[in-house]
Tab-separated table of C-alpha atoms in Angstrom:
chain	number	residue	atom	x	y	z
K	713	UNK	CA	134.819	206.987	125.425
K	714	UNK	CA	136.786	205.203	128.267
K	715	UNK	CA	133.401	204.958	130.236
K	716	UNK	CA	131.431	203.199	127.854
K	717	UNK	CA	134.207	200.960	127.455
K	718	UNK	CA	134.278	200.532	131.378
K	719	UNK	CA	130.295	200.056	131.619
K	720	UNK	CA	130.774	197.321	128.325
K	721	UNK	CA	132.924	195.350	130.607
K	722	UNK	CA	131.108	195.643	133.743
K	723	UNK	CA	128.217	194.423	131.918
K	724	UNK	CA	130.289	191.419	130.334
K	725	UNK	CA	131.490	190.662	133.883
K	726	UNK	CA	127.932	190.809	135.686
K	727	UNK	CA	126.479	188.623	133.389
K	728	UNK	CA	129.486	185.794	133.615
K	729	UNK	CA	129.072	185.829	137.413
K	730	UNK	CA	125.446	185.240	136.566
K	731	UNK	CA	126.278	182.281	134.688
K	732	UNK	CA	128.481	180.919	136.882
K	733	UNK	CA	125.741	181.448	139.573
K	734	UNK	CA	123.927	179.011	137.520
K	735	UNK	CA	125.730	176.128	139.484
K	736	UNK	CA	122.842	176.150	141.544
K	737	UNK	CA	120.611	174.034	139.857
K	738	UNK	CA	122.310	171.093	140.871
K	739	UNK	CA	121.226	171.457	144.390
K	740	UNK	CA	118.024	173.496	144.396
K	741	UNK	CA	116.272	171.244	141.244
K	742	UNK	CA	115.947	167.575	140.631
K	743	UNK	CA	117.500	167.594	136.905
K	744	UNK	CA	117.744	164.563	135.093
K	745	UNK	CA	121.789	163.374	134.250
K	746	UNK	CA	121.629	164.473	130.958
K	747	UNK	CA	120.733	167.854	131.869
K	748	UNK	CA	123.403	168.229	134.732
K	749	UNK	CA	126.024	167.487	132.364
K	750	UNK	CA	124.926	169.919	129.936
K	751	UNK	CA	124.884	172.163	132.530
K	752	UNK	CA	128.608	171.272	133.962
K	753	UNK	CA	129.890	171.022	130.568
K	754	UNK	CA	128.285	174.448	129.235
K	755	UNK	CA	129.566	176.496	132.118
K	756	UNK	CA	132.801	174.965	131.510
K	757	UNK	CA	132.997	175.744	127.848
K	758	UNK	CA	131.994	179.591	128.641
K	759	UNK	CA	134.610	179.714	131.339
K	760	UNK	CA	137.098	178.553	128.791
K	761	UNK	CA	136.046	180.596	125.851
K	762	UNK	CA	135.728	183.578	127.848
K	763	UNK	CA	139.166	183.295	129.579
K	764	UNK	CA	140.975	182.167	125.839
K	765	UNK	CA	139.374	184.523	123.618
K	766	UNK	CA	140.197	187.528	125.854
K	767	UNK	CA	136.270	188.517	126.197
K	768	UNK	CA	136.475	189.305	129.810
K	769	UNK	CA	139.240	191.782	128.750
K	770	UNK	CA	141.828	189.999	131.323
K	771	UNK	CA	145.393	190.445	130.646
K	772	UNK	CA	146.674	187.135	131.039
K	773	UNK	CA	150.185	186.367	131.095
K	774	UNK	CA	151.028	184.199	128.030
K	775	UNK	CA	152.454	180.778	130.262
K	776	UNK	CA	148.747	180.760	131.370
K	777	UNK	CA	147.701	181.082	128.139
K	778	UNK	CA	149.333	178.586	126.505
K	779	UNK	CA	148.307	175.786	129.290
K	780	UNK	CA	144.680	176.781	128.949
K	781	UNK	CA	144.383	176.471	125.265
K	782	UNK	CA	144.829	173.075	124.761
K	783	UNK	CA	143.017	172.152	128.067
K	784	UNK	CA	139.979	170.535	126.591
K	785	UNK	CA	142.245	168.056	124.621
K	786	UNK	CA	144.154	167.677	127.531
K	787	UNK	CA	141.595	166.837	129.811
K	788	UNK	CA	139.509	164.615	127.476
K	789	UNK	CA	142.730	162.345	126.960
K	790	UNK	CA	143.596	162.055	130.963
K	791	UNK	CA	139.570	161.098	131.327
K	792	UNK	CA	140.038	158.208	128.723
K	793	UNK	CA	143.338	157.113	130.264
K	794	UNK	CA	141.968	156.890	133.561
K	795	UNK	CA	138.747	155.245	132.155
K	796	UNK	CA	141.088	152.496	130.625
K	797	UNK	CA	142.862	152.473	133.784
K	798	UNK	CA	140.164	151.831	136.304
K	799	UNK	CA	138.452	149.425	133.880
K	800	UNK	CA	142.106	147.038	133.869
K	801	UNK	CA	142.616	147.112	137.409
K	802	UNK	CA	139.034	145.890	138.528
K	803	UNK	CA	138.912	143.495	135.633
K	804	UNK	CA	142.450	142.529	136.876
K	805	UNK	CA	141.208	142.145	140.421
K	806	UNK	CA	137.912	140.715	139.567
K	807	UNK	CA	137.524	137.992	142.124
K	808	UNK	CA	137.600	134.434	140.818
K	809	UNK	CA	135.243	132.029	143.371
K	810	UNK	CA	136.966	128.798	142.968
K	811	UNK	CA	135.780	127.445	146.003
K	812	UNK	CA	132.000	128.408	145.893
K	813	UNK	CA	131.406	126.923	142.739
K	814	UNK	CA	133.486	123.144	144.529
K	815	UNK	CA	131.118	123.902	147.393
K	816	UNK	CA	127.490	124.417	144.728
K	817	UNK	CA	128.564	120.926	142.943
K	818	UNK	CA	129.185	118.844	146.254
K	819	UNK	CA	125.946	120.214	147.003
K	820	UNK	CA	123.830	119.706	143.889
K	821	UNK	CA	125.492	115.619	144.824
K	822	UNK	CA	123.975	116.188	148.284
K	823	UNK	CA	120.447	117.547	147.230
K	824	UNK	CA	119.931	115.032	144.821
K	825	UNK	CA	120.409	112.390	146.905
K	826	UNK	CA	118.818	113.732	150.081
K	827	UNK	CA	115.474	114.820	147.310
K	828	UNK	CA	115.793	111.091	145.842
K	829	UNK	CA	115.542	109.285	149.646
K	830	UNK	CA	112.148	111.653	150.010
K	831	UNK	CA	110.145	110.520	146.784
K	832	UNK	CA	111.563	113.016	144.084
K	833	UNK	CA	111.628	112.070	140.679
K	834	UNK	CA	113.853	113.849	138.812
I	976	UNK	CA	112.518	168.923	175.354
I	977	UNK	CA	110.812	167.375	173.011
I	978	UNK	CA	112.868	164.068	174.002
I	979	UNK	CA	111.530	164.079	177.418
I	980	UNK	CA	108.116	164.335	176.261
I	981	UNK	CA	108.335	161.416	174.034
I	982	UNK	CA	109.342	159.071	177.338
I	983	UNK	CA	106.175	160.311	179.056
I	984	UNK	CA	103.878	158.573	176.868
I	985	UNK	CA	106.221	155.803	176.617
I	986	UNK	CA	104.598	153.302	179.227
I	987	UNK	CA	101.244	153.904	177.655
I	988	UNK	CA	102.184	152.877	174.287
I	989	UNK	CA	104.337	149.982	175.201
I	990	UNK	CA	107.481	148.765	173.211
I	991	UNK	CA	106.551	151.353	169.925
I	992	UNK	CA	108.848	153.899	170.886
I	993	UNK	CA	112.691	153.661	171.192
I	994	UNK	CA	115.657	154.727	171.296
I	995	UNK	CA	116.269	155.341	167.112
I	996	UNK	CA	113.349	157.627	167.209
I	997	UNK	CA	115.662	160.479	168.435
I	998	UNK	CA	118.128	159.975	165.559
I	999	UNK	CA	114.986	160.065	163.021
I	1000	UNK	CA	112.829	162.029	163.772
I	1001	UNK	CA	110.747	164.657	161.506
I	1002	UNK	CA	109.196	167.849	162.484
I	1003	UNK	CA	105.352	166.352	161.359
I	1004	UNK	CA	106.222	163.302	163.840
I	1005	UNK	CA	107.042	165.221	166.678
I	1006	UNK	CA	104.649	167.469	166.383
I	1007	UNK	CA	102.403	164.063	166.490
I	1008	UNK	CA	104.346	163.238	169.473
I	1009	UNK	CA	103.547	166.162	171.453
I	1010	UNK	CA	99.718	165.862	171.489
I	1011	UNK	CA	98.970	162.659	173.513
I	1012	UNK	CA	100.808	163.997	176.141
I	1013	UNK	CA	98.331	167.112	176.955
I	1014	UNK	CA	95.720	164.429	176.731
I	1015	UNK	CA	97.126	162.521	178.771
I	1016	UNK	CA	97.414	165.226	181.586
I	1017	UNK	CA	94.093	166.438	181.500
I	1018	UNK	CA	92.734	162.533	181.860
I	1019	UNK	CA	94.823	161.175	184.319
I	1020	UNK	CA	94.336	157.177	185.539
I	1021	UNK	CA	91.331	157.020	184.021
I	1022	UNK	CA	90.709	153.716	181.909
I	1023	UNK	CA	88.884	156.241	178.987
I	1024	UNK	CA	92.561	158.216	179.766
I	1025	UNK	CA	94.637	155.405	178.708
I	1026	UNK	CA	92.380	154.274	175.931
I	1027	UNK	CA	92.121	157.645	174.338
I	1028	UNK	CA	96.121	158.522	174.596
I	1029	UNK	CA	96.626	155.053	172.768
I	1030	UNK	CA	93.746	156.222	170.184
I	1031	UNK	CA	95.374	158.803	169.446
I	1032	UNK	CA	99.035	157.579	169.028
I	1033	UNK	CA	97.168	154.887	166.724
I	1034	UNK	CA	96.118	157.640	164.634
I	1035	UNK	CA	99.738	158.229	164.392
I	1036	UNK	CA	100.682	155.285	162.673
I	1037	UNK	CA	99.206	156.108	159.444
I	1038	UNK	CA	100.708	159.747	159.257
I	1039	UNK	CA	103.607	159.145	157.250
I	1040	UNK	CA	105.789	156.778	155.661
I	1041	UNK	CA	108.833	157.152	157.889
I	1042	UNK	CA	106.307	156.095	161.055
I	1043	UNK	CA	105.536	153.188	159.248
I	1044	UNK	CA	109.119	152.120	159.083
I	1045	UNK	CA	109.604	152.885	162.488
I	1046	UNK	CA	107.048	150.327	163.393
I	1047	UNK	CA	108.582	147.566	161.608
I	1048	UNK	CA	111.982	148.538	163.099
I	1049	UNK	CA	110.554	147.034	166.551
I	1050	UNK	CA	108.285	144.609	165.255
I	1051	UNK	CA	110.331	141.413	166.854
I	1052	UNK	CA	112.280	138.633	164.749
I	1053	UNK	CA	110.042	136.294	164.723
I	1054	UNK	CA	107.505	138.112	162.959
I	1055	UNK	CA	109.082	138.705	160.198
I	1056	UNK	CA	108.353	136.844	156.729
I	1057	UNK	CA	110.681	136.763	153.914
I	1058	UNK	CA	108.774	135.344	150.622
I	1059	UNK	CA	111.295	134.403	148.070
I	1060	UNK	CA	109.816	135.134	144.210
I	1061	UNK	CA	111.389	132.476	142.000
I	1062	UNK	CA	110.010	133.414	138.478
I	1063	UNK	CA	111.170	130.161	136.538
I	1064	UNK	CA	111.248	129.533	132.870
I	1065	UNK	CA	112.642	125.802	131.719
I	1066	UNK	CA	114.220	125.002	135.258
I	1067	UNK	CA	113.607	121.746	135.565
I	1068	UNK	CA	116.967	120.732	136.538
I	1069	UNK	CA	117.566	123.644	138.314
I	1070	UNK	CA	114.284	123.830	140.468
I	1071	UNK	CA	114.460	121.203	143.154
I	1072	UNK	CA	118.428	121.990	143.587
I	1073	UNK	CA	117.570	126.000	144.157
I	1074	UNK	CA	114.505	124.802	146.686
I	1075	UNK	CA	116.314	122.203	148.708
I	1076	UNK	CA	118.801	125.071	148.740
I	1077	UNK	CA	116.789	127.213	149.859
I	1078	UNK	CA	114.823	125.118	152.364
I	1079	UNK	CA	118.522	124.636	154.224
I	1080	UNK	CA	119.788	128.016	154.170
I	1081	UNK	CA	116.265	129.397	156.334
I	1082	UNK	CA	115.459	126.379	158.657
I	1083	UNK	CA	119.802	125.868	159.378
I	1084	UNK	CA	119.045	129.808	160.322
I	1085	UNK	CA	115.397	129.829	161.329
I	1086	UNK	CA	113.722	132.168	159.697
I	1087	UNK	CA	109.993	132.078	158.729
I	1088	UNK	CA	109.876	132.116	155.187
I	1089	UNK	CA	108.155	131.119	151.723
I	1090	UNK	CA	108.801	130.181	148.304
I	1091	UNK	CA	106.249	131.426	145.419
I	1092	UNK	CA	107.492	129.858	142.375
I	1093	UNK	CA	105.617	131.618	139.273
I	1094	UNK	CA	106.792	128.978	136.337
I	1095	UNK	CA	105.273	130.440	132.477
I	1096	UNK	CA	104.094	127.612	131.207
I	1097	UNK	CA	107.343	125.625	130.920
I	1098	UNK	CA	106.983	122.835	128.533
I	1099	UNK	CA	109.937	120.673	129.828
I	1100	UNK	CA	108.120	120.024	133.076
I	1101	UNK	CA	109.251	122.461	135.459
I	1102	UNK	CA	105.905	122.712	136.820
I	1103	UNK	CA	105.507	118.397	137.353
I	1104	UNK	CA	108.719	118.962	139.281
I	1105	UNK	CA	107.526	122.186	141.384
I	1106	UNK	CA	104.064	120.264	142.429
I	1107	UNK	CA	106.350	117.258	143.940
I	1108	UNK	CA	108.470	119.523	145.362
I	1109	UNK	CA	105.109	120.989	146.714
I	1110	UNK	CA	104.042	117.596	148.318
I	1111	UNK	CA	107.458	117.161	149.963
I	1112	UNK	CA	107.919	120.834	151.397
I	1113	UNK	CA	104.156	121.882	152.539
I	1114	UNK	CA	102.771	123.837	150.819
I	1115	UNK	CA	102.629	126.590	153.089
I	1116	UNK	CA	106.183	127.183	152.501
I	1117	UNK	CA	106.006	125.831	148.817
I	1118	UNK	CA	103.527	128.345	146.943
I	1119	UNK	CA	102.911	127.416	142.850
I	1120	UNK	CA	101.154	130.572	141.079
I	1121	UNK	CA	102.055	129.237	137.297
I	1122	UNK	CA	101.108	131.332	134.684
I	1123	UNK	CA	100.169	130.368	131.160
I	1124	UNK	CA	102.867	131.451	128.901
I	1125	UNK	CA	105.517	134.029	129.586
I	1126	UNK	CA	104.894	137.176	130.008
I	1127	UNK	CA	108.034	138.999	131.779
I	1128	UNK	CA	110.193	139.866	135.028
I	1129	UNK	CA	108.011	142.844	136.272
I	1130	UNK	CA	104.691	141.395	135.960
I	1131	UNK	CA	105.946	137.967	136.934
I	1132	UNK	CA	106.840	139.721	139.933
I	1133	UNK	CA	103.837	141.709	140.258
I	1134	UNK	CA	101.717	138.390	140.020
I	1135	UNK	CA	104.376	136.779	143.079
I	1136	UNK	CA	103.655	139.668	145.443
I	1137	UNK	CA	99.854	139.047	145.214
I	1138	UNK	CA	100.351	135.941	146.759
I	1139	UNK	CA	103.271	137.102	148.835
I	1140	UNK	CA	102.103	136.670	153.043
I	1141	UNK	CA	105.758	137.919	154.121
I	1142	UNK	CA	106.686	141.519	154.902
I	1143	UNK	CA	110.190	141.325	152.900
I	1144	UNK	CA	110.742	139.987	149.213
I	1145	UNK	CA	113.587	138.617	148.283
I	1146	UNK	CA	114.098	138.192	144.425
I	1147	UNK	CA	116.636	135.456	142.989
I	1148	UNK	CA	118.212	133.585	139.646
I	1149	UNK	CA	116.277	129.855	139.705
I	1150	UNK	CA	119.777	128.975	138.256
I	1151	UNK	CA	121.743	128.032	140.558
I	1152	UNK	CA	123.946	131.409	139.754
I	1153	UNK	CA	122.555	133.162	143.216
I	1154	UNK	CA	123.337	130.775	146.370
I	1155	UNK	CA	120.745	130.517	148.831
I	1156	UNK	CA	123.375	131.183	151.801
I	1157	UNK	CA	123.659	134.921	151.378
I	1158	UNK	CA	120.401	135.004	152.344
I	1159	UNK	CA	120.829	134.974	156.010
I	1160	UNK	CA	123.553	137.780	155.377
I	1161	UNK	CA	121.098	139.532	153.691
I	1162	UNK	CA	118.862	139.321	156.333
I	1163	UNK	CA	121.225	140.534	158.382
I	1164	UNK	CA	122.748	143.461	156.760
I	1165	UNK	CA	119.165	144.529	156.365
I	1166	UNK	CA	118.625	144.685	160.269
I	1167	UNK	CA	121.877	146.380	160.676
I	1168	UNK	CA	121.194	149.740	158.855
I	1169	UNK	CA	117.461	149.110	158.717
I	1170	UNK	CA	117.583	149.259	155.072
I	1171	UNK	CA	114.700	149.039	152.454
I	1172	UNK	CA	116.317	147.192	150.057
I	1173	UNK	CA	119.782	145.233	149.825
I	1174	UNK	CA	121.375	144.080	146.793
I	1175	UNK	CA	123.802	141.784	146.294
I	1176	UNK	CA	127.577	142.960	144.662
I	1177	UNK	CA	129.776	140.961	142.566
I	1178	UNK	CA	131.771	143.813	142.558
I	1179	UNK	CA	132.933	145.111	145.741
I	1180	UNK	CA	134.626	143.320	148.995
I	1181	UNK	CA	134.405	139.429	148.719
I	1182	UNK	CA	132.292	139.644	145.837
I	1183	UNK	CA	132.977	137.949	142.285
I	1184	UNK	CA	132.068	135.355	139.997
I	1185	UNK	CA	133.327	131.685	138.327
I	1186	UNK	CA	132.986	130.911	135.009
I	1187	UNK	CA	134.033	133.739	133.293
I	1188	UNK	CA	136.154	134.457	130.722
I	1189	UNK	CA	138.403	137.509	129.909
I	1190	UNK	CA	136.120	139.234	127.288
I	1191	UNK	CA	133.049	138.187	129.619
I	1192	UNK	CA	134.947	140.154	132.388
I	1193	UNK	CA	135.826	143.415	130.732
I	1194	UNK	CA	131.931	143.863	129.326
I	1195	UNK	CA	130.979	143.413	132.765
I	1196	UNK	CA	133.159	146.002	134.636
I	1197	UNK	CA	133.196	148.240	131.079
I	1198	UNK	CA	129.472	148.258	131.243
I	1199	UNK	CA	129.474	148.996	135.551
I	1200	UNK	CA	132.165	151.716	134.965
I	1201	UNK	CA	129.843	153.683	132.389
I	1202	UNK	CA	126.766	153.138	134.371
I	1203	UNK	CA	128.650	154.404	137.345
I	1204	UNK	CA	129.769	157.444	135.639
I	1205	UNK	CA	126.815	158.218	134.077
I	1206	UNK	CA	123.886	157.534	136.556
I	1207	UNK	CA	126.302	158.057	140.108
I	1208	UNK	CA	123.641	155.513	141.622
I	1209	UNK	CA	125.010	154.843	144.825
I	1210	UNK	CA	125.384	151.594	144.526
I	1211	UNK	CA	127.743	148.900	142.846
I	1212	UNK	CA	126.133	146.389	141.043
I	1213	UNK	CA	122.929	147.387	139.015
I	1214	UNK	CA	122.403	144.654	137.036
I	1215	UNK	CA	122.578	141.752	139.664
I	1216	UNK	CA	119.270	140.338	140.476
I	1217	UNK	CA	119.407	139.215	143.983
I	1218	UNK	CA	118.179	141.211	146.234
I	1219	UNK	CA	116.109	142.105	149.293
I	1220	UNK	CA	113.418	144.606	149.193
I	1221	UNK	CA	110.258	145.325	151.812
I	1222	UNK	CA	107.477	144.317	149.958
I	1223	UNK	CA	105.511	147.691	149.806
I	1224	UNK	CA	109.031	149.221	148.969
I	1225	UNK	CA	108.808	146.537	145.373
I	1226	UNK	CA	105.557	147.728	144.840
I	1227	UNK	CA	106.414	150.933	144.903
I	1228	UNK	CA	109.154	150.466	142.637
I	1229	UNK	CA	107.548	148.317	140.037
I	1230	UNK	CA	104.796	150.464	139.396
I	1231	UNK	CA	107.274	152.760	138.624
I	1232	UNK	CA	109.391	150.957	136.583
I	1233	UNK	CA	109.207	150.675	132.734
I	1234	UNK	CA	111.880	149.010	130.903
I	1235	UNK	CA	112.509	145.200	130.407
I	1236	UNK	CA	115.721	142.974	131.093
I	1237	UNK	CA	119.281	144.144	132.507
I	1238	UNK	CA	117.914	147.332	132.221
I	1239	UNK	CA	114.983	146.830	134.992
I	1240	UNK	CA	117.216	145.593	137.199
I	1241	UNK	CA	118.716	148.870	136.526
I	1242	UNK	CA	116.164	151.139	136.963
I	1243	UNK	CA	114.902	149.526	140.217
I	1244	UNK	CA	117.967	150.984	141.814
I	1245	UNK	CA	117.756	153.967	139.732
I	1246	UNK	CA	114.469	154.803	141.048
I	1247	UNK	CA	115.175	153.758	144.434
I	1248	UNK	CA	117.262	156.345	144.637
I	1249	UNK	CA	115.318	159.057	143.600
I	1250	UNK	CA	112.472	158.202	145.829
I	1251	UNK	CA	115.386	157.809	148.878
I	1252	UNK	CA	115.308	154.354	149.804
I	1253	UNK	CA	118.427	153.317	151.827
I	1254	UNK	CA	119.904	150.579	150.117
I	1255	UNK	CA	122.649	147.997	151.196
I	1256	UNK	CA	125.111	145.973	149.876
I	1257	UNK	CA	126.516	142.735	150.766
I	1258	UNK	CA	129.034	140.702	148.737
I	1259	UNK	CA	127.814	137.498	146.546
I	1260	UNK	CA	129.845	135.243	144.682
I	1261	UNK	CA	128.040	134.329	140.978
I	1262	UNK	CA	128.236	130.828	139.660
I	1263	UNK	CA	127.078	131.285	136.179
I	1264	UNK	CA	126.057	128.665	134.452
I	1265	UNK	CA	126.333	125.271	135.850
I	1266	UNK	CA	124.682	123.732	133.602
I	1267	UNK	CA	124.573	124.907	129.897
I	1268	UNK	CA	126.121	127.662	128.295
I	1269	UNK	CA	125.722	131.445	128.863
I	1270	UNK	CA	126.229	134.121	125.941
I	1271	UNK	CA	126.295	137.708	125.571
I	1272	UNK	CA	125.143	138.626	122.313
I	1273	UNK	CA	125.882	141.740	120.832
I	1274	UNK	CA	122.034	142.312	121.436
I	1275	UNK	CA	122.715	142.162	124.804
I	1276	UNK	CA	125.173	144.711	124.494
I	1277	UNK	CA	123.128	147.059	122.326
I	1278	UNK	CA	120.005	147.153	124.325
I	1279	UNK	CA	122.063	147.430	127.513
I	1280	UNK	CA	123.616	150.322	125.813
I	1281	UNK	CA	120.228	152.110	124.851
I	1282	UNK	CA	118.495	151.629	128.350
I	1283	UNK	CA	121.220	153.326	130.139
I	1284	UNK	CA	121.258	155.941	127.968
I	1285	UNK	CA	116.734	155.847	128.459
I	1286	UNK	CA	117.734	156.235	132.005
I	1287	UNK	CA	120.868	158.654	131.799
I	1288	UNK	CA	118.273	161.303	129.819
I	1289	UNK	CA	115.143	160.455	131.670
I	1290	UNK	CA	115.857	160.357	135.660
């Protein structure tokens, strides 16, 4: 009885590392975005549901646990915070060319009078 | 040893061969390398000898595509071309300002160059204005290919690069928003890395832009943000529109290229990448709008929003 309990979770195991072997297509194939993260995000969902719903048969101790189960939330909020984050700073820092749209109109004066001396009619 | 094989045939073949060829070399081009050497020995200071060995490194030329950039790596400055494609739609303002611009910027720097202005059948006059512009410039460095009504950016391009004598193209805004005196930089950067194509960034270093608001602002990096997470492209502006490319490297691209708008600009890089073109990047600072007003529509927004998302499931 305990071996075909043992062989159940070898076979569990084997086939996890077999999905997590799956990384490879990111290097070996040319896969279109959409299909990498599908691929990122499914092998992180397994890794997750495997690890909180005790499939691999791990005996975690329960202060892992409890961080790991609302990791998903977790992460998705931190992603949107530093999305908002990013997007303020470089709109903050978004440079503001005073001085090459000065130098464009004194220009536009010049051209039109240098293109008026040689015959243009505007 | 392969290196000291590749000086052997060096007086021969003249300037062709240098120094980068170590840093870039493939296994099919030394291979290629290899062979006019035994030819060499077995024909020694024979005229036939010397003819032969230089036959056969012509043969070399055509053997791939990273030879071919080779040979334009040596090819001297003065050789080089740059057309500038000015597709131009109601510019009749605009038109004589962007060529007198333009016209300063390359002989204040002399390079050879040409302008191909492609106007779609205007009806304010742009093209009156481009034929006296014609008359005052030459027109060997003034080139009108007007079209009869308007047809689009890619084929508008297309049509330019048929008439195109330069070995670089360099694609602009007839606006006034793009300012002729990156060009030189351009130029420049492109000679530094030996790059096929360099774009222009509002976004990074000195880059930025006048005449935007707030809202106008936070579309712009919102939209470069997504596009950056999404597609990783490499580079940090996609939607500008001034840029650099070698002319057989647009060709390339535009026959591979199927969207319309923002979202060609897009896919240029896009596909750039994929194909793996270097590309460079050199700070530009966007005047928008000098004279009228410029919008962006929510119909802007929403086709924006569906071409990355083309390009995010199909490349």
């Amino acid at each position: 009885m305990l071996s075909v309990g043992g062989l159940r979770l070898n076979l569990v195991r084997f086939s996890f590392l077999l999905l997590r072997g799956a990384l490879l297509p990111f290097f070996a194939v040319t896969m279109t975005k959409l299909a990498q993260w599908l691929w990122g995000l499914a092998i992180l969902g397994s890794t997750w549901v495997a690890l909180t719903t005790g499939a691999l048969g791990l005996e975690l101790p329960l202060s892992c646990q409890e961080v790991l189960w609302p990791l998903p939330a977790y992460l998705l909020v931190s992603a949107g915070c530093y999305a908002l984050g990013t997007v303020g700073y470089r709109v903050a820092t978004f440079h503001d060319c005073e001085d090459a749209a000065r130098e464009l109109q004194s220009q536009i004066q010049e051209a039109r009078a240098d293109l008026a001396r040689r015959g243009l009619r505007f | 040893m392969y290196k000291s094989r590749i000086f052997l045939i060096e007086p021969c073949n003249g300037p062709r061969r240098t120094s980068d060829q170590s840093q870039r070399s493939s296994p099919a081009s030394e291979f290629g390398t290899v062979r006019p050497v035994l030819f060499r020995a077995t024909l020694r200071n024979s005229a036939s000898g010397i003819w032969l060995s230089s036959a056969m490194a012509s043969l070399e030329v055509s053997r791939s595509p990273r030879r071919s950039r080779r040979e334009l790596e040596v090819r001297s400055p003065r050789q080089n071309k740059y057309s500038v494609l000015l597709p131009t739609y109601n510019e009749r303002e605009n038109l004589p300002l962007i060529v007198w611009l333009l016209v300063k910027s390359f002989s204040e720097s002399g390079i050879n160059y040409e302008i191909i202005i492609i106007d779609d059948g205007s009806p304010d006059g742009t093209r009156d204005v481009a034929e006296q512009l014609e008359k005052i410039y030459g027109s060997d460095r003034i080139l009108l290919r007007p079209r009869e009504k308007k047809l689009g950016l890619g084929t508008a391009y297309i049509h330019g690069m048929k008439h195109a004598t330069g070995n670089y193209i360099i694609i602009m805004d007839a606006d006034l928003s793009h300012h002729p005196k990156f060009i030189p930089e351009f130029i420049r950067k492109q000679k530094e890395g030996n790059f096929d194509i360099v774009s222009g960034t509002r976004y990074k270093g000195n880059g930025g832009v006048y005449g935007w608001d707030l809202k106008r602002k936070i579309i712009s990096r919102g939209a470069n943000f997504l596009t950056q997470i999404l597609l990783r492209p490499g580079a940090s502006d996609l939607t500008g529109s001034f840029r650099l490319y070698r002319k057989e490297v647009l060709e390339k691209l535009i026959e591979k290229c199927v969207s319309k708008g923002y979202v060609f600009q897009m896919e240029m890089i896009v596909r750039a990448r994929q194909l793996n073109y270097t590309i460079g990047e050199v700070p530009i600072s966007f005047v928008d709008r000098v004279y009228g007003e410029s919008k962006l529509g929510g119909n802007e927004i929403v086709s924006f929003l569906k071409g990355l998302l083309t390009l995010f499931a199909t490349t």
